[in-house]
Steps between C-alpha positions, in 0.01 A plus 500: 500500500558494120202528281452249209626770258842472657522148366334548157698820417830355601447143369547362852350199654648506849584762758600392845646705787664300776662562831851372587372163586347444161140544624289676232349796675313602184470340159287392218526302183288616207452443131684772317241492218186571700624572850304208661640310799684175409639202666866404431465155655818376666678836482337673796626709790561178693820439297656804654714520810786709634760291316323499159706683232196730426514631864848458629692814402831625638515846334240768429608490132452130455247354248425142401303366220429185298242252400255320732263231403132559599173326452425744211836443331852646518533849645789751490536642852712767653552618859659802654547597871268760648726799608476870520443729204875567496572123465634475846441246779393353716319250289137448610396226268462430130272599208450220253349535151430234245380457141382184338679384186221448246505383138401853392837628617676200348344579171627863531858358535457280201399808296782715641775246465385316191589178681234237526513344841278309759503498868381232758521461868705186601184340636279584202313187389518643146883505503603299184701186588783630274529813708482311816778267385720788364490686829485234771874545585530861385620751744314838499649734242663223303381397147428174322465487119298238315395454139137612488443395145339718226816700455525612875720437803329502838696678769384411845589680819367516853438778737534482881250640742588751769618219726735357229279203399423428131148624429462588131615349177549711187529373140618723214467401139818583316527467118759231403617755239712670768747210476596614149619829644749340738531527873183293553560461868534870553188576301300239695612648828407848377152397410456320834622808689256719304215284615594471858611865520188626339282317750687656788512853355134496429404437862778718644328792325240530759740572784724748324 
């Protein structure tokens, strides 16, 4: 068993250990701030089976990761096969770890990238109508640019969950002044990639 300190010291919210069928043989979800047990709602061990991408590995060196939506918000999750200490098979199951994406981390990204941006889940009741309209036909990874007023362009993009379905909407605020420097499209894409890439890199950090 992992003590609560494992979660608080490593900023983790989820640790599950599964067998080859996807059955969780041990696992807990805890608040990374105080170590208390927490409920993730619809994202529970019942979603796993032998064919789930978090469990189905073909090689001892495989790893999968991405975003899943939980009752407590979006979570970045990674999974690796359970093998020997020499990274050799046979594979005995999977170890899955997850970390909730909270506004505190988003604020850090704003400070680090100097790009103002917002994030919503696709089912968030607070999702602004303009964001919903801009992204309704947007493929994950693509961008849509709208005039946000007040001297800014709004660059919208969507992120897919681990199963390839749209789950998050990002909006970056880009000063219109960039158009005076030429290559507006390229600069817009750069800002958008900074936002999406920063989100991923932040949560990749806990598995490296």
